Coordinates of C-alpha atoms and ligand atoms in Angstrom, one line a residue:
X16 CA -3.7 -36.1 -8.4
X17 CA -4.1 -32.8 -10.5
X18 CA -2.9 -29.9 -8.4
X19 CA -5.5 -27.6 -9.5
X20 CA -8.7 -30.5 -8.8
X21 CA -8.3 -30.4 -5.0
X22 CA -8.1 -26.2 -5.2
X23 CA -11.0 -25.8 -7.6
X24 CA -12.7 -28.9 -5.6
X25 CA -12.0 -26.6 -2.4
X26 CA -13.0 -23.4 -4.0
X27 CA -17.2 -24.9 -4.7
X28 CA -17.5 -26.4 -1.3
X29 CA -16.3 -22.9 0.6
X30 CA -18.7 -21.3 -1.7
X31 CA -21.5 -23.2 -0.8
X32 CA -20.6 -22.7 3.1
X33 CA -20.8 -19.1 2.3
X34 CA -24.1 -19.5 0.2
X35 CA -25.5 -21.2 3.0
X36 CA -25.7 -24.8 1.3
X37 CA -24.3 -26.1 4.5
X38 CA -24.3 -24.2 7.8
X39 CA -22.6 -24.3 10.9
X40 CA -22.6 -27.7 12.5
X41 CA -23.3 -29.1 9.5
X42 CA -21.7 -32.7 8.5
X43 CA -20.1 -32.0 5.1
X44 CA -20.1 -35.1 2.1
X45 CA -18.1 -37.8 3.4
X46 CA -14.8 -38.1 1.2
X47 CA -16.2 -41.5 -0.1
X48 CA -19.6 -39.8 -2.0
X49 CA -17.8 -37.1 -2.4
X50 CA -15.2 -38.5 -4.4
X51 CA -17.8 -40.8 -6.4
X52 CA -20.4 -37.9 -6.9
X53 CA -17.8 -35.3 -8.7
X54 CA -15.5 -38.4 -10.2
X55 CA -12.0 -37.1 -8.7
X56 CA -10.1 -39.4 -6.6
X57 CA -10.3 -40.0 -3.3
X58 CA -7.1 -38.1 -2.2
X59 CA -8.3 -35.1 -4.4
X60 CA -11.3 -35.1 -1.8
X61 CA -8.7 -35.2 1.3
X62 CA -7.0 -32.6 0.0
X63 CA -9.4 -29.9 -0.5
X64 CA -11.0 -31.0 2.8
X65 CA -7.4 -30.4 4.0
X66 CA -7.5 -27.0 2.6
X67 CA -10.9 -26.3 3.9
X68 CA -9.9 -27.5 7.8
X69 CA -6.5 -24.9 7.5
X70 CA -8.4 -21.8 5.8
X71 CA -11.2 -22.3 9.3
X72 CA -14.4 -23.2 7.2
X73 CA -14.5 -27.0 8.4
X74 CA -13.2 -29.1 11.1
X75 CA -12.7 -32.8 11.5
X76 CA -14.0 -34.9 14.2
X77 CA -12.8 -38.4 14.5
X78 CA -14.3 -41.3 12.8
X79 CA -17.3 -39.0 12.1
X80 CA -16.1 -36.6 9.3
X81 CA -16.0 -32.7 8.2
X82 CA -18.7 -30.4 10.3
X83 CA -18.8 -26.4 8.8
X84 CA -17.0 -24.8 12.1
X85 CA -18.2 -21.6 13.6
X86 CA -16.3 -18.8 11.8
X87 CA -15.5 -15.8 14.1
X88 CA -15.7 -12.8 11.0
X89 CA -19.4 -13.5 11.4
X90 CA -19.4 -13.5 15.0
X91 CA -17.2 -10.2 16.0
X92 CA -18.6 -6.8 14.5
X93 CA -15.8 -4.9 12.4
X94 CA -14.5 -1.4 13.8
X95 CA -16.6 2.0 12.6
X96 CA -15.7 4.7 10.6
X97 CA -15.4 8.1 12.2
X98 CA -18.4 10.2 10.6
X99 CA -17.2 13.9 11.5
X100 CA -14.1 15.4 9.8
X101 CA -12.0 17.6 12.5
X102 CA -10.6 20.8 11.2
X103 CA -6.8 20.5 10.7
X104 CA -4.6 20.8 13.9
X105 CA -1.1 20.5 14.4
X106 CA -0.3 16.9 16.2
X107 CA 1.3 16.9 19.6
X108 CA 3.7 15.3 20.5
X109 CA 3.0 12.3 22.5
X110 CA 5.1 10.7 25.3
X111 CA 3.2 7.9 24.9
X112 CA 5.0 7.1 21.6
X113 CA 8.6 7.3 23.0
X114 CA 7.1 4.9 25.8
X115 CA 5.5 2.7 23.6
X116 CA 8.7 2.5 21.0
X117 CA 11.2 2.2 24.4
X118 CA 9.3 -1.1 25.4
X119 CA 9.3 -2.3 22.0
X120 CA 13.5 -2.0 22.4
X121 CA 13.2 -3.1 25.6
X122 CA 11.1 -6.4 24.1
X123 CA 9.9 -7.5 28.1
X124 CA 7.2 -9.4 28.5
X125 CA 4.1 -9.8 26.2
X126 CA 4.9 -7.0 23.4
X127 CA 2.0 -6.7 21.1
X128 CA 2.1 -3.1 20.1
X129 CA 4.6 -2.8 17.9
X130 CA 3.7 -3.7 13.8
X131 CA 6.8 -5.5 13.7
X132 CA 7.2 -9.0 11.9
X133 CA 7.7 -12.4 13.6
X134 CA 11.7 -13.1 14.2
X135 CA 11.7 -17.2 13.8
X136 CA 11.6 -17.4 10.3
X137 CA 15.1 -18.9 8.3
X138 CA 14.9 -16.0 6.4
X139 CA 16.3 -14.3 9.3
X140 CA 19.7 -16.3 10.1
X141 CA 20.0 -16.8 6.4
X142 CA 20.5 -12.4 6.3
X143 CA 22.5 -12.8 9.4
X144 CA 24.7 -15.3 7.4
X145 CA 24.9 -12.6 4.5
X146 CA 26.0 -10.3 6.5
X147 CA 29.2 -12.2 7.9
X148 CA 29.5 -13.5 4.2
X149 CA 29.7 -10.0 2.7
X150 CA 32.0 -8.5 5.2
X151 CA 34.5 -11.1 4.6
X152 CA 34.7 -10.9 1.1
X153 CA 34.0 -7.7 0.1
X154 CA 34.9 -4.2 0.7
X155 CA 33.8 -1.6 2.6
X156 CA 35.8 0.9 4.2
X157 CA 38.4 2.3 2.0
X158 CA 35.4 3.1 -0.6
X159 CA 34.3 6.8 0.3
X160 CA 30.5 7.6 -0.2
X161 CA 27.9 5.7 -1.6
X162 CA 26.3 7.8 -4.5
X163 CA 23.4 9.5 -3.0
X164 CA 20.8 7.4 -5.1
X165 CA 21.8 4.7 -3.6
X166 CA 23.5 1.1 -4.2
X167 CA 22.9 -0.1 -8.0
X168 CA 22.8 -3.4 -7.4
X169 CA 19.8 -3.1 -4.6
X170 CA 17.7 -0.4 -7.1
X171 CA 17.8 -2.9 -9.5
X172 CA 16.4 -5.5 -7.3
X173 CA 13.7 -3.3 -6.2
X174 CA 13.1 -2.1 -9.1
X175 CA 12.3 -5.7 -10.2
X176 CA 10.3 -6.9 -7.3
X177 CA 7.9 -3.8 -7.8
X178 CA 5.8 -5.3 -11.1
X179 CA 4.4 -7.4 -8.5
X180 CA 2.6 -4.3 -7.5
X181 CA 2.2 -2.9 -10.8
X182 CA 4.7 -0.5 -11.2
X183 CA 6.9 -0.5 -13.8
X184 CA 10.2 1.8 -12.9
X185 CA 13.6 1.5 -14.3
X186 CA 16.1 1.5 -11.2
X187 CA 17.6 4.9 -12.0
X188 CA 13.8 6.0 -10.8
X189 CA 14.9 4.7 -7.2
X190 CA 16.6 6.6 -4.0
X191 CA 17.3 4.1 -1.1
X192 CA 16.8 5.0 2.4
X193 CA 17.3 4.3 6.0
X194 CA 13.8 2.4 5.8
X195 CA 10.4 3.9 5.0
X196 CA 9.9 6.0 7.6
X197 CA 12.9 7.4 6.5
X198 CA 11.7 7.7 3.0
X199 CA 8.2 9.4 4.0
X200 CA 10.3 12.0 5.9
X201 CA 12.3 13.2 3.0
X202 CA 9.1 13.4 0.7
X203 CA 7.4 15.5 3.1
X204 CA 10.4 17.5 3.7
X205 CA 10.6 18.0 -0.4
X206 CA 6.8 18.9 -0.5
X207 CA 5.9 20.8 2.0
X208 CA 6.7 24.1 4.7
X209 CA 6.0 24.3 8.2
X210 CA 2.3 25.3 8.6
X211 CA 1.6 23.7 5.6
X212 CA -2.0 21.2 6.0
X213 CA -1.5 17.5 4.9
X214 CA -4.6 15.2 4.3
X215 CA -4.1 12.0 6.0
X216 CA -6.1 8.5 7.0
X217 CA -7.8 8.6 10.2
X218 CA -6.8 6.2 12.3
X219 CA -3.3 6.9 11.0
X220 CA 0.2 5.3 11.7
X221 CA 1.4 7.3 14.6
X222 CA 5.3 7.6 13.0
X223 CA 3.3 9.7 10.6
X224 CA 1.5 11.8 12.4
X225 CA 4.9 12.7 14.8
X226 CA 6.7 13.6 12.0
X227 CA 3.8 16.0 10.9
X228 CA 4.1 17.6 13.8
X229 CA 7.6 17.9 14.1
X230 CA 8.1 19.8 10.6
X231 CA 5.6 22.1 12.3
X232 CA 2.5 21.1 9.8
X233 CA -0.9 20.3 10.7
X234 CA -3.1 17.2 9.9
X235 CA -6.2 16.7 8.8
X236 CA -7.6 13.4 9.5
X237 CA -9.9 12.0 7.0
X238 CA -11.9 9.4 8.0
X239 CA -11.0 5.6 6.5
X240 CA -13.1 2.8 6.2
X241 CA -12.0 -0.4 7.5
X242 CA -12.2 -2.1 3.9
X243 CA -11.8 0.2 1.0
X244 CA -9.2 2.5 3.3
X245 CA -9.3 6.3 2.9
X246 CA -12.8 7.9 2.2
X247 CA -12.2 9.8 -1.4
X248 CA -15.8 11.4 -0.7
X249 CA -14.6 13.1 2.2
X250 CA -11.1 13.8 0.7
X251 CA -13.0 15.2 -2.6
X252 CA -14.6 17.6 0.4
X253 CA -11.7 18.5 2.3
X254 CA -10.2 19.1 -1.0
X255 CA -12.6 21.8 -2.1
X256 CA -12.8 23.5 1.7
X257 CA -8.5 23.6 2.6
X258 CA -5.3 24.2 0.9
X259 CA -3.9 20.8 1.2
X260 CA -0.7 20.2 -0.1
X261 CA 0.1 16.5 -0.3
X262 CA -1.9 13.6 1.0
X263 CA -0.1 10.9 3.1
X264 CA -1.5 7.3 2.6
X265 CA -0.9 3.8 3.8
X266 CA -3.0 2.2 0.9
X267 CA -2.7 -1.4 1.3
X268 CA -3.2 -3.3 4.6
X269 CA -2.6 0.2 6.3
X270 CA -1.7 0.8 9.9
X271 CA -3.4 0.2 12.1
X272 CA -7.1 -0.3 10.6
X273 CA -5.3 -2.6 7.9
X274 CA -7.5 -1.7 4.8
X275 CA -6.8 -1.6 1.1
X276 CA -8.1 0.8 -1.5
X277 CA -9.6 -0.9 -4.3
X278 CA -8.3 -0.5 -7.3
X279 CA -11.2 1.4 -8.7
X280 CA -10.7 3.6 -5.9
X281 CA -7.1 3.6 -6.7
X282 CA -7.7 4.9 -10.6
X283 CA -10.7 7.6 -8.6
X284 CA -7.7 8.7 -6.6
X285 CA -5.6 9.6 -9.2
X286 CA -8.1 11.6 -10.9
X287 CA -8.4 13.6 -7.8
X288 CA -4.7 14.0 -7.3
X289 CA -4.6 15.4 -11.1
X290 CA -7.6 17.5 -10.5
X291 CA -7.0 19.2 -7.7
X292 CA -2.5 19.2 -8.6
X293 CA -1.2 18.0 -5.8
X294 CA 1.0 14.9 -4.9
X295 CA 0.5 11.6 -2.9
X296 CA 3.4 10.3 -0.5
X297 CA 2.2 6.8 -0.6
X298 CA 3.1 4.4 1.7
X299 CA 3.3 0.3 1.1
X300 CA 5.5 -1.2 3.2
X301 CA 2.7 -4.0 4.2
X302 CA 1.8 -4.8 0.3
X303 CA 3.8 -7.9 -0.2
X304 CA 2.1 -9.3 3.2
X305 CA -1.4 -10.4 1.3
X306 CA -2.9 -13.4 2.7
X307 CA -4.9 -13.2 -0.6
X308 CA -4.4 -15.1 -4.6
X309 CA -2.8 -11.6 -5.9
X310 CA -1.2 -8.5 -4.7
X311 CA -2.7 -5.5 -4.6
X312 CA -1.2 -2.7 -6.8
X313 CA -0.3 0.2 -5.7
X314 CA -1.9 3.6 -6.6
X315 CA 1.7 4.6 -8.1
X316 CA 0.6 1.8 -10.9
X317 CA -2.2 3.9 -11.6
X318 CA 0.0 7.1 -11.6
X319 CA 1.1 8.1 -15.7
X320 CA 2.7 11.7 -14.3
X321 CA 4.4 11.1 -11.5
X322 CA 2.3 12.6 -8.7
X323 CA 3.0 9.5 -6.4
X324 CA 5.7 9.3 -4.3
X325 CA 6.1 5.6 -3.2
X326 CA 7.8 4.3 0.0
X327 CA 8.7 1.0 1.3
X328 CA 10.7 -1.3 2.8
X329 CA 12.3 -4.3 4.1
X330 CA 11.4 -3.8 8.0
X331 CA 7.9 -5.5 7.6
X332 CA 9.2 -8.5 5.0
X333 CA 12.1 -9.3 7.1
X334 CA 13.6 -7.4 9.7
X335 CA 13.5 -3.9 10.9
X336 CA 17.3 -3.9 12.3
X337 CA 18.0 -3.9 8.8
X338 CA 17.1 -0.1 8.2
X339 CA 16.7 -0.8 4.4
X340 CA 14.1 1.4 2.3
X341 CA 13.7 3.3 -0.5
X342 CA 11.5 5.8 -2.1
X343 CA 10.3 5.9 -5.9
X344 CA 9.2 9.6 -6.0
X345 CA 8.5 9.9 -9.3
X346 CA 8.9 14.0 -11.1
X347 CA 10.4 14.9 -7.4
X348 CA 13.7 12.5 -7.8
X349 CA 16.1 15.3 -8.2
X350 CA 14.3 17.4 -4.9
X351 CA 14.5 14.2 -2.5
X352 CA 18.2 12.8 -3.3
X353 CA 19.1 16.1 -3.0
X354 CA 17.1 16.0 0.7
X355 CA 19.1 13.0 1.3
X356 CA 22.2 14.0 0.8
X357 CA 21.4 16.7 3.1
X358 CA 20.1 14.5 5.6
X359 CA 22.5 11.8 5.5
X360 CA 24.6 12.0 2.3
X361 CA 24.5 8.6 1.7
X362 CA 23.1 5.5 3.7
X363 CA 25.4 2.6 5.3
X364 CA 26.7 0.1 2.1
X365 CA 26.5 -2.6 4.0
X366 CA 23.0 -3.2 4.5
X367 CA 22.3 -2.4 0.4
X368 CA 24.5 -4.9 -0.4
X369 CA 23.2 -7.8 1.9
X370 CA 19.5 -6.5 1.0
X371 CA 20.7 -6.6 -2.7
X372 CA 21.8 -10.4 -2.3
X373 CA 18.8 -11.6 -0.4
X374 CA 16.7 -10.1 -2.5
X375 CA 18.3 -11.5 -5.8
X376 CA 17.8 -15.1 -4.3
X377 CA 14.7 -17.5 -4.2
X378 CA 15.0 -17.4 -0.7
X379 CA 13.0 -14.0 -0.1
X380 CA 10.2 -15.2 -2.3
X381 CA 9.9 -18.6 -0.1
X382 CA 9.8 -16.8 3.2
X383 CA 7.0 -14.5 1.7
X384 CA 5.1 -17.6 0.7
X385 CA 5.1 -18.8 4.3
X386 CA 5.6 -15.6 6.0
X387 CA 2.0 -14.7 4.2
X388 CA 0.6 -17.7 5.0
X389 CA 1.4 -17.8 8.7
X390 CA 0.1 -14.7 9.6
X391 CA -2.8 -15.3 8.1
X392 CA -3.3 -18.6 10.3
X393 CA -1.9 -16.1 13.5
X394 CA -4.9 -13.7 12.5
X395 CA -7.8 -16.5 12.4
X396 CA -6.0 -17.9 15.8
X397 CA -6.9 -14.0 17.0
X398 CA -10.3 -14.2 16.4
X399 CA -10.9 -17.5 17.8
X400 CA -9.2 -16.0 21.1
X401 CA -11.0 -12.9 21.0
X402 CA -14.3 -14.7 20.6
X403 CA -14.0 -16.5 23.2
X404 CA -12.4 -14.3 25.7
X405 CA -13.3 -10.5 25.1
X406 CA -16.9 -8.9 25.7
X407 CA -19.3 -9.5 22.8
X408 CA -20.1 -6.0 21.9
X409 CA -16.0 -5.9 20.7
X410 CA -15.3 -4.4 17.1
X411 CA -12.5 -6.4 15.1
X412 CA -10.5 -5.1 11.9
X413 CA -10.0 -7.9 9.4
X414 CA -7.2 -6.8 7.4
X415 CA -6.5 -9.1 4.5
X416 CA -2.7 -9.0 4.9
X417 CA 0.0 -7.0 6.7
X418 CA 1.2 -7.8 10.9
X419 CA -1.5 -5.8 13.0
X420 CA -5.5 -5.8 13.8
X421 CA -7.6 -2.4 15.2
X422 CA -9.9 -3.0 18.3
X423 CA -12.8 -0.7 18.8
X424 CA -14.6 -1.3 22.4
X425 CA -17.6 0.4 24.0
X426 CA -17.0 4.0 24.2
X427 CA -16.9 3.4 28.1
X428 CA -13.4 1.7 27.8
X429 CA -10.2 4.1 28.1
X430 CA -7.9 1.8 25.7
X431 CA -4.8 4.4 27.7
X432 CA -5.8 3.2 30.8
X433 CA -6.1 -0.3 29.5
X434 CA -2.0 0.5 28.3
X435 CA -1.4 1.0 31.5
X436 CA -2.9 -1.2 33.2
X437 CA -0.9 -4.2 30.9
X438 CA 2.1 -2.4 31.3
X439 CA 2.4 -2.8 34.8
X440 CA 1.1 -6.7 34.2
X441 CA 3.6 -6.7 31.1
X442 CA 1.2 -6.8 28.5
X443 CA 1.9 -4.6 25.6
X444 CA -1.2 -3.1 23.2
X445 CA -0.7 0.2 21.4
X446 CA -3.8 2.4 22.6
X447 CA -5.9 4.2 20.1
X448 CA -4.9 7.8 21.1
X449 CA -2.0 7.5 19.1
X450 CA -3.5 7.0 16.0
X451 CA -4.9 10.6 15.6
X452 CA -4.9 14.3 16.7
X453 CA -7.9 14.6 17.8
X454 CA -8.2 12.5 20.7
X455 CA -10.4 10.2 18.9
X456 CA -10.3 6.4 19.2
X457 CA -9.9 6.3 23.2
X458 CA -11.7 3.3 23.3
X459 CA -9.7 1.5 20.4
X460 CA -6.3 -0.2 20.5
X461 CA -3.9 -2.0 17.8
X462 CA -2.3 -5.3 18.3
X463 CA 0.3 -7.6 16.8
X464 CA -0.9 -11.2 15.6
X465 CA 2.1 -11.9 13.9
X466 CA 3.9 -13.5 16.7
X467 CA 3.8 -17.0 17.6
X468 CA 1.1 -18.1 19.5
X469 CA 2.7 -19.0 23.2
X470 CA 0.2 -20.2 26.1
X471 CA 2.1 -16.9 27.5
X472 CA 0.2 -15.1 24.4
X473 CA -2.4 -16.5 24.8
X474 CA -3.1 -15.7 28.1
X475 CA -2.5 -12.4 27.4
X476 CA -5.6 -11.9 25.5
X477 CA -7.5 -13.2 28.3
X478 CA -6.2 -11.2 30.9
X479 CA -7.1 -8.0 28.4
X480 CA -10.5 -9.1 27.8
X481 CA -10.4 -9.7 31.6
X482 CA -9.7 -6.2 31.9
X483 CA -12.0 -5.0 29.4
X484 CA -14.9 -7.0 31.3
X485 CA -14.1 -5.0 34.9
X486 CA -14.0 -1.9 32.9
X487 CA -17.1 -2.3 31.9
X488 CA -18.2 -3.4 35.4
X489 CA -18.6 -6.8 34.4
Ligands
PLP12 C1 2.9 2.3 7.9 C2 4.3 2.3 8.3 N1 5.2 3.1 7.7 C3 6.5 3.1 8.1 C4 6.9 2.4 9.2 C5 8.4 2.5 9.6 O1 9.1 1.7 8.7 P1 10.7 1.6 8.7 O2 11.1 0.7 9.8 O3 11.0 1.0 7.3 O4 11.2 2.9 8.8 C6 6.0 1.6 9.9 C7 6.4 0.9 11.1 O5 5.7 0.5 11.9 C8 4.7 1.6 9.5 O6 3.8 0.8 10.1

C-alpha cells in the first residue's frame, strides 16, 4: 500500500463531507466500490476510512459500513469577540489567582483549570531517568555560576528546534530562563517603567496580566478574535489614541481563547510594530502543540530588526516542574541578561543540562507526534461531552493546538460563582474574570482537555453543565 494513497484517498472523501456530497447520516461507499471505482486496493480503502473514523467525520456500524457522524464544530457556536475597547487600567490583583494556582499544587479532585500538559506520557519518566543519569555522572557543585546566557549546550538545542517555527537564530541570540513566564517578566522589566500602558489580547493569560500589575503598569485590553487572535484594527487604533510601549502577545494557540494569527496578519503586525517603533514581547510556548500538517511561525520569523522578543518553553511540551525557558529578545539581549543576572544571576545547571539532552534525542520529537495527536482526540472528545451535556445556547473555542478551550455562556451565568460552586464539589474550571481587567467575561470560563478522559472526567462536565442548566433556571 502507498503511504500517501490512503491520506490523499482520505483527504477527497473529508472534502466532499465538508462540500456536502454526503451529509450526516449518510452511508459512505462501501470499501468494496470504493476500492474498484478509484483502482487502489482494498486496504488503501480501510485505511483512509480508518483515518476518517479517528479525525470524527465517519463512524462504523457493524456489518453495515461508514455513516458521516454528527460533528459537534457545527453544532456548538464559537465564543464572541468583545466589540468595546476599555481605556487602560492598572490590573488588580486577584485572590482568585493564588486560589486557583494553590489547587492546581494541591492537584485534588477534578483539576481542569490549570493549562498544564497531560503527565502519562513516556516522555515524562524518560526526563525523570535523565535526571538521575546526569547527576551521577556529571558535575555540578564545585562549578561556580552558570554564565548568565545560559547553558551552551541547551541554546544550541533551542536554537535548532526554532526553524520549525521559522526563526532562524544562532544560539549566542538565546538567554535561558526559569520558564517563560520567567522570560516575559524580564522583557517587560527591560521595556518598560511603572505607569507605563502595555497593549495586550483580551481575554488574556492571567500570569500576564498579574505581572502587569505588579511592575505597577496598566493594560489595555484589545479585543481578540477567536481565530485570527489579536485585532490589528483595533491595535492600529489604540496605537494612534495611547502611548503604548510594548505589546504582549500569545500568538499561536493563545491562552485561553487558543487562536493563531495568520501569517499575513503576522507580516501586518510587523509593519505596525515598525511604524509606530515599539517592541513585541511575544509569547509561544503552545506553538509546537499544532494538531494541524505544519507549524505555525511565529511573528519573530517575520521580524528583520529585532523588535520581537520571543519566549517559550518546556512547561507545555513536557513538564512544568522542569522550570526550563528561554527568551530570544532580539536588539534587547545585552538589557535582559543583564535583568537576569540581576534577578537570579544564573538559573539552576541541572535542568539545562537534562533539557539539553532530551532535547538532542528523537525522543522529544516522538512524544510531540503523539502528544499533538492526543490532544487533539481529548479536544473532539470535549465537544462530544459538551454537546451532549451543557445548555445549547453554549459558545465553544476551537483552538487548533495548544492544552485549553474558552467557554462563553449566556450573560446570565456568573462563571465565579460557577468556580465556587465546583470547588466545593471538587471540580476545577478557571472562571473568566481572570482573563482581563475589566471585569469582562463573567459568564466565560477556561478548561483543560488535555487530561485523560476518566468516567471521573467525564462526569465532571456533566455536573457543570448540570450547574449551568439551574443557573439558568432550567
Ligand atoms: C501563555 C502562557 N505563558 C506562560 C506561562 C507560564 O509558563 P512557564 O511555566 O514556562 O513559566 C503559561 C502557563 O500557563 C501560559 O499559559
Amino acid at each position: 500500500m502507498e503511504t500517501n494513497l490512503y491520506a490523499q484517498l482520505a483527504e477527497q472523501l473529508t472534502e466532499q463531507i465538508r462540500e456536502g456530497v454526503f451529509q450526516v447520516g449518510d452511508r459512505m461507499p462501501s470499501v468494496r466500490e470504493l476500492s474498484r471505482r478509484q483502482a487502489v486496493s482494498i486496504s488503501t480503502v480501510t485505511t483512509a476510512y480508518g483515518l476518517l473514523e479517528e479525525r470524527g467525520w465517519v463512524e462504523s456500524r457493524p456489518k453495515s459500513g461508514y455513516y458521516v457522524r454528527r460533528r459537534h464544530e457545527e453544532s456548538l457556536a464559537v465564543p464572541r469577540q468583545i466589540r468595546t475597547m476599555p481605556r487602560p487600567r492598572p490590573a488588580t490583583t486577584s485572590q482568585l489567582v493564588m486560589e486557583v494556582q494553590r489547587d492546581v499544587a494541591a492537584s485534588k479532585g477534578v483539576s481542569m483549570s490549570a493549562a498544564i500538559p497531560a503527565l502519562d506520557f513516556p516522555i515524562v519518566k524518560h526526563v525523570q531517568r535523565t535526571f538521575t543519569q546526569i547527576s551521577r555522572t556529571r558535575r555540578l557543585l564545585g562549578i561556580g555560576y552558570d554564565s548568565p546566557e545560559g547553558l551552551p549546550e541547551l541554546r544550541q538545542q533551542i536554537a535548532r528546534r526554532a526553524v520549525d517555527a521559522g526563526v532562524f537564530v544562532s544560539p549566542e541570540a538565546i538567554i535561558t530562563t526559569a520558564g517563560c513566564q520567567n522570560a516575559m517578566a524580564l522583557c517587560l522589566r527591560v521595556l518598560t517603567q511603572p505607569g507605563d500602558i502595555v497593549a495586550v489580547e483580551s481575554p488574556s493569560y492571567y500570569g500576564l496580566l498579574q505581572m502587569i500589575e505588579a511592575f505597577g503598569l496598566k493594560a489595555l485590553e484589545i479585543p481578540a478574535n477567536h481565530e485570527t487572535g489579536i485585532s490589528l484594527e483595533a491595535l492600529q487604533l489604540a496605537l494612534d489614541k495611547w502611548p503604548i510601549k510594548a505589546i504582549l502577545s500569545v500568538s499561536t494557540f493563545s491562552n485561553p481563547l487558543g487562536s493563531t494569527i495568520p501569517d499575513e496578519r503576522k507580516q501586518a503586525l510587523i509593519d505596525l510594530l515598525e511604524r509606530y517603533d515599539i517592541p513585541l514581547v511575544e509569547d509561544d510556548i503552545y506553538g509546537d502543540l499544532y494538531f494541524g500538517e505544519r507549524r505555525p511561525r511565529a511573528v519573530k520569523a517575520f521580524d528583520p530588526d529585532g523588535r520581537v522578543l520571543l519566549c517559550s518553553s518546556l512547561s507545555k511540551t513536557i513538564d512544568p516542574q522542569l522550570r526550563v525557558g528561554w527568551v530570544m529578545p532580539g536588539r534587547y539581549f545585552e538589557e535582559v541578561v543583564h535583568r537576569k543576572f540581576i534577578n537570579s544571576i544564573a538559573v539552576p545547571s541541572l535542568q539545562q543540562m537534562v533539557a539539553a539532552e532530551v532535547l538532542a534525542q528523537g525522543i522529544y520529537e516522538r512524544h510531540l507526534r503523539q502528544a499533538r495527536e492526543t490532544y487533539r482526540q481529548r479536544y473532539l472528545r470535549l465537544l462530544d461531552l459538551v454537546a451532549e451535556y451543557f445548555p445549547q445556547e453554549t459558545r465553544i473555542s476551537r483552538p487548533d493546538g495548544g492544552l485549553v478551550a474558552w467557554f462563553e455562556l449566556p450573560a446570565k451565568v456568573n462563571t465565579t460563582e460557577l468556580y465556587h460552586r465546583g470547588h466545593a464539589e471538587s471540580v476545577f474550571i478557571a472562571p473568566g474574570e481572570l482573563f482581563s481587567v475589566t471585569g469582562q467575561y463573567r459568564n466565560c470560563f477556561r478548561l483543560n482537555y488535555a487530561q485523560g478522559w476518566t468516567p471521573e472526567r467525564e462526569d465532571a462536565i456533566r455536573k457543570l453543565g448540570m450547574w449551568i442548566k439551574e443557573a439558568l433556571g432550567r
